[in-house]
CSV table of C-alpha atoms in Angstrom, one decimal:
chain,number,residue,atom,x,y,z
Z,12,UNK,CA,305.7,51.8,65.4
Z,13,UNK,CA,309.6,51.8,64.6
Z,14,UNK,CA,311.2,53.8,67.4
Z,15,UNK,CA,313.5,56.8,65.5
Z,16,UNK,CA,317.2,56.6,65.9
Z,17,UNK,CA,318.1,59.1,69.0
Z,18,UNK,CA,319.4,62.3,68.2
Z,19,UNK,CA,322.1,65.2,69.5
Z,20,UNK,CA,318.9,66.8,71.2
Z,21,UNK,CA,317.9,63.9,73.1
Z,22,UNK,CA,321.3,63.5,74.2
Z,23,UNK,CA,321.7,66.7,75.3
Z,24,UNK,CA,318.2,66.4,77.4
Z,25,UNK,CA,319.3,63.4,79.7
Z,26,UNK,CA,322.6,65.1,80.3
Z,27,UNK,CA,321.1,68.4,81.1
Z,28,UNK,CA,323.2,70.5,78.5
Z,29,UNK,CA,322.7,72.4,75.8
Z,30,UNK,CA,322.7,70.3,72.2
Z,31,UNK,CA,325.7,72.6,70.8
Z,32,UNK,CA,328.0,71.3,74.1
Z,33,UNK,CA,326.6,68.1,73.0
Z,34,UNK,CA,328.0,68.9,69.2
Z,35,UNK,CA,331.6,69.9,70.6
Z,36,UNK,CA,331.9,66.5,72.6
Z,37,UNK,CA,330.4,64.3,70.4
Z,38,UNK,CA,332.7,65.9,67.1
Z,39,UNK,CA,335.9,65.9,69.4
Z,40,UNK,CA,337.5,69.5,68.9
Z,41,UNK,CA,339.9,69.5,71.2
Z,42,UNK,CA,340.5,73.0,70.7
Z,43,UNK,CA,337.0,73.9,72.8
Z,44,UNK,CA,337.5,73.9,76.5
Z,45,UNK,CA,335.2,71.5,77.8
Z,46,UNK,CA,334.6,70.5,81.6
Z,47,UNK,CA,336.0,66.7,81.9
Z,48,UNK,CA,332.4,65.9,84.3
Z,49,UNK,CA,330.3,67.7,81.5
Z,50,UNK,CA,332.0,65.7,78.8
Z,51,UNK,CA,331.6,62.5,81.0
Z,52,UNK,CA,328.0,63.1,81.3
Z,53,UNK,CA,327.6,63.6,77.6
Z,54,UNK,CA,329.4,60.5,76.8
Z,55,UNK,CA,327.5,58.6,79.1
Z,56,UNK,CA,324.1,59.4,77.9
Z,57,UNK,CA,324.9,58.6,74.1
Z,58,UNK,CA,326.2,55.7,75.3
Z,59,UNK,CA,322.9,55.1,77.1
Z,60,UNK,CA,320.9,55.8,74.2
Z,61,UNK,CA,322.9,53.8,72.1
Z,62,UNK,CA,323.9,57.1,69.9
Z,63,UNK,CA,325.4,56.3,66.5
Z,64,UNK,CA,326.9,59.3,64.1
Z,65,UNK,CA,325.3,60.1,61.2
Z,66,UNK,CA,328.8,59.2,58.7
Z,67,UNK,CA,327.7,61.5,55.8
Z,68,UNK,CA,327.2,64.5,58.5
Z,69,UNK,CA,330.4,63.3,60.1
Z,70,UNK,CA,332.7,63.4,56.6
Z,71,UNK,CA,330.9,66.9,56.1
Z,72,UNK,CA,332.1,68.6,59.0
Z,73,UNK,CA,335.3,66.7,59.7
Z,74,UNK,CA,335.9,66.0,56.2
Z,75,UNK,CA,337.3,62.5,57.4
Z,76,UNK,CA,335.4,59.6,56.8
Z,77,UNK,CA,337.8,57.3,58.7
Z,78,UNK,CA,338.2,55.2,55.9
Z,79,UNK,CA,341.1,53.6,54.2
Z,80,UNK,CA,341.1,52.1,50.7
Z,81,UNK,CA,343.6,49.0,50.3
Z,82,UNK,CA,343.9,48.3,46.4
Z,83,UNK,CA,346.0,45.7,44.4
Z,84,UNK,CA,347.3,44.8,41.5
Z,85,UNK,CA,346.9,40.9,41.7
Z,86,UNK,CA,344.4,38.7,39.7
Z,87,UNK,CA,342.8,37.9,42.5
Z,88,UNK,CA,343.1,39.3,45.6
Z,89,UNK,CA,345.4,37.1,48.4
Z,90,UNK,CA,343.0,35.5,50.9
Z,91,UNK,CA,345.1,32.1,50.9
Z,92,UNK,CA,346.9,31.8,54.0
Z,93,UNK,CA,349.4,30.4,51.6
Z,94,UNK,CA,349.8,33.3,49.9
Z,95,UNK,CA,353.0,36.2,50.4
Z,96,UNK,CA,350.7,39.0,50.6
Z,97,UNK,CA,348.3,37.3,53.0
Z,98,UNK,CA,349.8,38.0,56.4
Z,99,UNK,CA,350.1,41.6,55.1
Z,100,UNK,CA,346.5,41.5,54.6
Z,101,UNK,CA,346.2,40.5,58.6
Z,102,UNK,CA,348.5,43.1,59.7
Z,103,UNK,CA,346.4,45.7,58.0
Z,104,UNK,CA,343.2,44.8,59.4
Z,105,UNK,CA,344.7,44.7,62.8
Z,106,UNK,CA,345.8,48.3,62.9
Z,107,UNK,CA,343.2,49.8,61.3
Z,108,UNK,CA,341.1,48.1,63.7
Z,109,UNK,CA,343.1,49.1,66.3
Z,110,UNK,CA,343.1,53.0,65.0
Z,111,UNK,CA,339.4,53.0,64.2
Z,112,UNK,CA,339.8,53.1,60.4
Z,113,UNK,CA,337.6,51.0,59.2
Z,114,UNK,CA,339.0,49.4,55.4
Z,115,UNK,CA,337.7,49.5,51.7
Z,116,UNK,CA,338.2,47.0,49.2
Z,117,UNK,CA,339.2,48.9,45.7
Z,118,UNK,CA,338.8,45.5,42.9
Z,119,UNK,CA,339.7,47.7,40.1
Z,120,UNK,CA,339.3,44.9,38.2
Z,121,UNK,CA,338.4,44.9,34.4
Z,122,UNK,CA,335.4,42.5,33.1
Z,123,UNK,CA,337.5,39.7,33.0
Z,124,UNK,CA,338.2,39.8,36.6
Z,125,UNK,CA,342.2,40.9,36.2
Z,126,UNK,CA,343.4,43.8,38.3
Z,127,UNK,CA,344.4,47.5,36.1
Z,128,UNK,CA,346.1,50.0,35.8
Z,129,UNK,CA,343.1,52.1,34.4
Z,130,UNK,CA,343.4,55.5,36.0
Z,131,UNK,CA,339.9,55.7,36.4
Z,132,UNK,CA,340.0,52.5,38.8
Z,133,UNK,CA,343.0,54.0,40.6
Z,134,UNK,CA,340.9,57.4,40.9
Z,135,UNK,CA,338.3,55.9,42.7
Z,136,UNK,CA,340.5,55.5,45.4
Z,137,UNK,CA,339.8,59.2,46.4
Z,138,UNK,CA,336.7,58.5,48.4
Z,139,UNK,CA,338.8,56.9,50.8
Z,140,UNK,CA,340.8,59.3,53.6
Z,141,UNK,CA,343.6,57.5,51.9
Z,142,UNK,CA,344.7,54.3,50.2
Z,143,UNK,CA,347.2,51.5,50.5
Z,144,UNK,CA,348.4,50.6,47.3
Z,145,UNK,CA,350.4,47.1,47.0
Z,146,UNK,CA,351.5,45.0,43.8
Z,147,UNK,CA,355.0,43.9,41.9
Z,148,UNK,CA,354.6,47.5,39.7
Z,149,UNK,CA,353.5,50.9,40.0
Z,150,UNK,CA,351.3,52.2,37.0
Z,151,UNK,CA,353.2,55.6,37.6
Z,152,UNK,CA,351.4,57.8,35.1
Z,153,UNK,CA,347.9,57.4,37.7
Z,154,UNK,CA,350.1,56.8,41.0
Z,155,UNK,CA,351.3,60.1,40.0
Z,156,UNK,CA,348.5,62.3,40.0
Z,157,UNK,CA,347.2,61.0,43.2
Z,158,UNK,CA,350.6,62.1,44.5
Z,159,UNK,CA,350.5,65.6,42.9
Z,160,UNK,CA,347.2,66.7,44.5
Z,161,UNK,CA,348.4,65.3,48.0
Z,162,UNK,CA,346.3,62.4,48.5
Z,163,UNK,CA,347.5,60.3,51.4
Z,164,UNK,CA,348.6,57.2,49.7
Z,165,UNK,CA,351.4,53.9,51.1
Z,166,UNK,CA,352.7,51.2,49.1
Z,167,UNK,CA,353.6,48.5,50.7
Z,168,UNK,CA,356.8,47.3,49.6
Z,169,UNK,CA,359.9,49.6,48.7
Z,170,UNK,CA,359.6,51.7,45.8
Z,171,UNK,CA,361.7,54.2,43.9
Z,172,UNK,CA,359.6,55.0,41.1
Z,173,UNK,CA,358.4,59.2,41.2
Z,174,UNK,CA,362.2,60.1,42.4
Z,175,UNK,CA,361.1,58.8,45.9
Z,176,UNK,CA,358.1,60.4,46.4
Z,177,UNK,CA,356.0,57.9,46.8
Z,178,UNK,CA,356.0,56.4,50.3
Z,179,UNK,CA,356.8,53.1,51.5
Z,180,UNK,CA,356.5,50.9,54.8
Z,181,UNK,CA,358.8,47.6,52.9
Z,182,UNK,CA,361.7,45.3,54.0
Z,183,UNK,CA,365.4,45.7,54.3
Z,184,UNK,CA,366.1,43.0,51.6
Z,185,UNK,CA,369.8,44.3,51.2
Z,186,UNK,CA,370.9,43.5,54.5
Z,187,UNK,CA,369.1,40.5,55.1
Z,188,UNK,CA,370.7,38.8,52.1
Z,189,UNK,CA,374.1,40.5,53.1
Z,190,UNK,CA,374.2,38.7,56.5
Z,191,UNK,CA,373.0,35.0,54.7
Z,192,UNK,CA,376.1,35.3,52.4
Z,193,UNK,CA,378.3,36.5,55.8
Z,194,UNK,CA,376.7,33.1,57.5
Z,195,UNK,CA,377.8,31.5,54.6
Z,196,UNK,CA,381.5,33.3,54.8
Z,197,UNK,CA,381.3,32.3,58.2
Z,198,UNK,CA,381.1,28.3,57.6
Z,199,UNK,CA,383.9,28.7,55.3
Z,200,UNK,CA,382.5,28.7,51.6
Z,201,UNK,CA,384.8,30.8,49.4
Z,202,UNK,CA,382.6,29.9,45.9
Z,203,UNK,CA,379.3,30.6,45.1
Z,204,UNK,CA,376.4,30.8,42.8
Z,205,UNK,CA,373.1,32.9,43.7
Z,206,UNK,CA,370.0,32.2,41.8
Z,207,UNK,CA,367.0,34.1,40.8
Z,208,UNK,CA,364.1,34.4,38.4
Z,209,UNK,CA,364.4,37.0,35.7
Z,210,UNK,CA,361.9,39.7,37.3
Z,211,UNK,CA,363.0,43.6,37.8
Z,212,UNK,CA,360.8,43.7,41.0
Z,213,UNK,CA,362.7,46.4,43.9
Z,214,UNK,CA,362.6,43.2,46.1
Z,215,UNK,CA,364.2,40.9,43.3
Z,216,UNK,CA,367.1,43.8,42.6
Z,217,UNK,CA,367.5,44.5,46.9
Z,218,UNK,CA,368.3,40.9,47.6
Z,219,UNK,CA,370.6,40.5,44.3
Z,220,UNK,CA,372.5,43.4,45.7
Z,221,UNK,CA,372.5,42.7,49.3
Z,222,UNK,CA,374.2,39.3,48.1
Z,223,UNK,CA,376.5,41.3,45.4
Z,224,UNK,CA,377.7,43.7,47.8
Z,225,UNK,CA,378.4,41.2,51.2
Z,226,UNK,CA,380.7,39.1,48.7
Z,227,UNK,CA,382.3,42.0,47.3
Z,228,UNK,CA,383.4,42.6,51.3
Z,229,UNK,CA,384.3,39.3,51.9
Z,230,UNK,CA,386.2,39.1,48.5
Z,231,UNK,CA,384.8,35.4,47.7
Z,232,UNK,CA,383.1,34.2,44.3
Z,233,UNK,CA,380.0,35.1,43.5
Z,234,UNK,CA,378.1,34.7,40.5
Z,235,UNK,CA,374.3,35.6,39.5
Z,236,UNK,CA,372.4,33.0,37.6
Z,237,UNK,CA,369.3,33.5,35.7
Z,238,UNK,CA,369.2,30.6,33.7
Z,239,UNK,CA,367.6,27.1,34.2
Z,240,UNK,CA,369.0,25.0,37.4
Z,241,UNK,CA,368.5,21.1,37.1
Z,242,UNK,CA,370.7,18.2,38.2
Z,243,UNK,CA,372.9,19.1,35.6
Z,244,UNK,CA,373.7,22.5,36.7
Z,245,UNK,CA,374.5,21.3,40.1
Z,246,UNK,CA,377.3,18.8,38.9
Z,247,UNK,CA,378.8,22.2,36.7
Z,248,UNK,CA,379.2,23.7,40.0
Z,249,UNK,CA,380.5,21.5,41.6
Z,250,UNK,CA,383.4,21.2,38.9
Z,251,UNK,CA,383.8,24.9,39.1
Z,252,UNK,CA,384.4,24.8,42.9
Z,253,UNK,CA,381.2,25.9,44.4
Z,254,UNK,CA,380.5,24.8,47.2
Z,255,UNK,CA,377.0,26.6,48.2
Z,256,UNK,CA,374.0,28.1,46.6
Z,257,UNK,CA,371.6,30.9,47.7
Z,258,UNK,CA,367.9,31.6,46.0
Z,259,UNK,CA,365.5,34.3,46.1
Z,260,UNK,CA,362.0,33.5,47.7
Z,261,UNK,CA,359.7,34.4,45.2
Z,262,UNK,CA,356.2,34.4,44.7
Z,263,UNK,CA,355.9,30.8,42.6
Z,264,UNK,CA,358.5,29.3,44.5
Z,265,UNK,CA,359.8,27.7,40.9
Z,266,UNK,CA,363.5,29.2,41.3
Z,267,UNK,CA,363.8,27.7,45.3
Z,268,UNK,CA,362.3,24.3,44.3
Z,269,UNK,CA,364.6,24.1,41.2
Z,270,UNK,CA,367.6,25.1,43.3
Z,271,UNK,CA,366.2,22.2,45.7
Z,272,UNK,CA,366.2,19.5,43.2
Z,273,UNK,CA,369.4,20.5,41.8
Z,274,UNK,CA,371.1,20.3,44.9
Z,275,UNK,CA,369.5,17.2,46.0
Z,276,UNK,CA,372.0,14.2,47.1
Z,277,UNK,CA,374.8,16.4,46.7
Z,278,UNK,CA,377.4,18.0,49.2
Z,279,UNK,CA,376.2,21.5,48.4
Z,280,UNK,CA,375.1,23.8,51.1
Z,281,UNK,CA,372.4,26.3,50.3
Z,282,UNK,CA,370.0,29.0,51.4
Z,283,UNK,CA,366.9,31.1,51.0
Z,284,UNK,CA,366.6,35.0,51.0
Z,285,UNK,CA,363.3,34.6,52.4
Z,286,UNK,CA,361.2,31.2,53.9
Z,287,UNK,CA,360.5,28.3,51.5
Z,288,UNK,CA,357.3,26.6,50.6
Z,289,UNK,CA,355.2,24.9,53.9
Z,290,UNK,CA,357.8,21.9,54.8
Z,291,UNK,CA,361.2,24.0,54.6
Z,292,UNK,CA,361.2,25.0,57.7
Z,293,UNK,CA,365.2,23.9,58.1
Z,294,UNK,CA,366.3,25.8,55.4
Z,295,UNK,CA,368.7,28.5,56.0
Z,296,UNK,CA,367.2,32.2,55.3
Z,297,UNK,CA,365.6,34.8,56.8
Z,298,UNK,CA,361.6,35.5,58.0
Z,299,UNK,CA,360.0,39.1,56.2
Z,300,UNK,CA,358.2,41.1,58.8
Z,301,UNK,CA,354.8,40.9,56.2
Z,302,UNK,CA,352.6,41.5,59.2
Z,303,UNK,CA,354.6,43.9,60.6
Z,304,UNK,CA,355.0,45.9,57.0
Z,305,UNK,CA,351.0,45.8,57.0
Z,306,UNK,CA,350.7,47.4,60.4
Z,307,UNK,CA,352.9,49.9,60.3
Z,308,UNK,CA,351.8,50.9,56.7
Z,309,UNK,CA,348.4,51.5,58.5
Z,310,UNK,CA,350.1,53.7,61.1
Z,311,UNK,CA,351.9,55.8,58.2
Z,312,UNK,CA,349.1,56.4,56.3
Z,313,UNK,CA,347.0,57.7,59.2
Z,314,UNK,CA,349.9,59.9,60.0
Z,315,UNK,CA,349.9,61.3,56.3
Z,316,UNK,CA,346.3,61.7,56.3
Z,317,UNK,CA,346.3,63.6,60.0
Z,318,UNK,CA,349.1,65.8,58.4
Z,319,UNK,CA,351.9,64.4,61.0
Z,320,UNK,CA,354.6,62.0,58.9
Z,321,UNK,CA,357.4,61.0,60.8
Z,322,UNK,CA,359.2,58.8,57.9
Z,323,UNK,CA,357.8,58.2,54.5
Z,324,UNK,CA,360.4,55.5,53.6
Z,325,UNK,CA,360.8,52.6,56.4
Z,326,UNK,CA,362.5,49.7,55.5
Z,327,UNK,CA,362.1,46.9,58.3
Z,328,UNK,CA,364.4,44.5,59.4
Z,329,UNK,CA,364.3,40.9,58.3
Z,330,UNK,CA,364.5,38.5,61.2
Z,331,UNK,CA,367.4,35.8,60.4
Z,332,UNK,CA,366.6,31.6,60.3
Z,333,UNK,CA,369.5,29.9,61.3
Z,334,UNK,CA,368.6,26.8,59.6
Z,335,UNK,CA,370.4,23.1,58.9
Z,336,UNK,CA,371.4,23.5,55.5
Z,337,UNK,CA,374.7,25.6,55.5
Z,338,UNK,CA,377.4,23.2,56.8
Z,339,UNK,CA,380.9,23.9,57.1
Z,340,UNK,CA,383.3,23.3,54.2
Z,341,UNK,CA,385.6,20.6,54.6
């Protein structure tokens, strides 16, 4: 014979209380006034029993289910340990775990396996508690109406789209980048050229004007460069003066490792805004706090979702890598 699940009553028999003091220790309202021994004891024998919550009874009356949707925008989603999103992916897990959230996986993915914008995808979302959202774009139009009704929802990475009222756990782009061009100030260069892909991503434009803005201050020359970098390119520069080059990190990797090449076997000093590909680990730049963004994204959404925010915008510092590759000018 299969032995039935236990139940609030048979918890409430071993303790030797009644099944509705059971009820108020077992749904945690802290607002009933409950003997810290009589709650012991009712701990202790679900415990014993190996009580587990029925979760559709517990949504009903809590209306939580202590679930929180993570949903992206990529092709596929980022299990490499290669990939940029995939130490956010860790730092998620880790604080839900730690908060008792367990996560849902939200594919919206059309039959072709490519992620979507379809609103309908996005909308599913709502049986979550909440949902982290993270992805180079915001389908606004859907991200919208999730915000109007008030569902609890984080992207991770800055965003501005919604005149800010969509929040954000992302990275302080601008000021990282601003203190790589002041290291570079520091060593002496006067001249030079910064390189990245053409992409209107917030974290593209933060680190374009972090760079823009700490040359302005040191009044040196500094000039933004979309085009194609070969070997080339780097003897133009050096014609015109400069004397180092900073790239954006991005997700391919193809402006840094063009930048690389280019600069190969010459005198040029240059840097990251970000960390290269696996074998740069003496290139000048600074480390993103992915893990960290993940985490604390967790932390603000539960705060949404329990109704006590304390900032809907956090931008995290970038941790600075000193490096080999900036030398002083001669």
């Amino acid at each position: 014979m299969t032995r039935r699940a236990p139940r609030q009553a048979d918890i409430a028999a071993l303790a030797g209380v009644s099944q509705a003091t059971v009820s108020v220790v077992l749904g945690g309202r802290g607002s009933v006034r409950m003997a810290e021994d009589t709650r012991l004891r009712v701990l202790a024998a679900a415990e014993e029993l190996g009580y587990v919550p029925d979760p559709v009874a517990t949504r009903l009356a809590s209306r939580r289910n202590h679930m929180l949707g993570l949903y992206t925008f990529k092709a596929t989603f980022p299990t490499d340990v290669a990939d940029s999103y995939y130490p956010i992916l860790v730092g998620v897990e880790e604080q839900a775990a730690a908060l008792g959230q367990d996560l849902i996986l939200f594919t919206g993915a059309d039959g072709r396996g490519e992620r979507t914008h379809d609103e309908a995808a996005i909308r599913r979302t709502k049986i979550a508690d909440g949902c982290l959202f993270f992805g180079r774009h915001v389908p606004v139009a859907s991200i919208e109406k999730l915000v109007e009704t008030d569902f609890p929802l984080v992207y991770i990475g800055r965003r501005d789209e919604l005149d800010g009222r969509i929040p954000f756990v992302g990275a302080d782009y601008v000021a990282a980048s601003a203190a790589v061009v002041d290291q570079l100030v520091g060593h002496g260069h006067r001249v030079i050229r910064y390189v990245r892909e053409n992409d209107d991503a917030p974290s593209s434009t933060d680190r374009e004007r972090g760079v823009v803005e700490a040359s302005a201050r040191a009044g040196i020359d500094c000039r933004v460069v979309r085009t194609d970098v070969d070997g080339t390119t780097a003897q133009e520069w050096l014609h015109d003066g400069v004397t180092a080059v900073v790239v954006e990190e991005t997700d391919t990797d193809a402006a840094y490792l063009a930048v690389r090449r280019a600069v190969d076997g010459t005198d040029l000093s240059y840097a990251v805004l970000g960390r290269p590909p696996e074998g740069g680990e003496d290139v000048t730049g600074f480390e993103v706090p992915r893990r960290e963004m993940g985490r604390r994204a967790v932390e603000l959404l539960v705060e949404l979702i329990t109704g006590d925010p304390k900032d809907l915008h956090q931008l995290l510092p970038c941790t600075p890598v000193p490096g080999t590759t900036v030398k002083d000018v001669r």
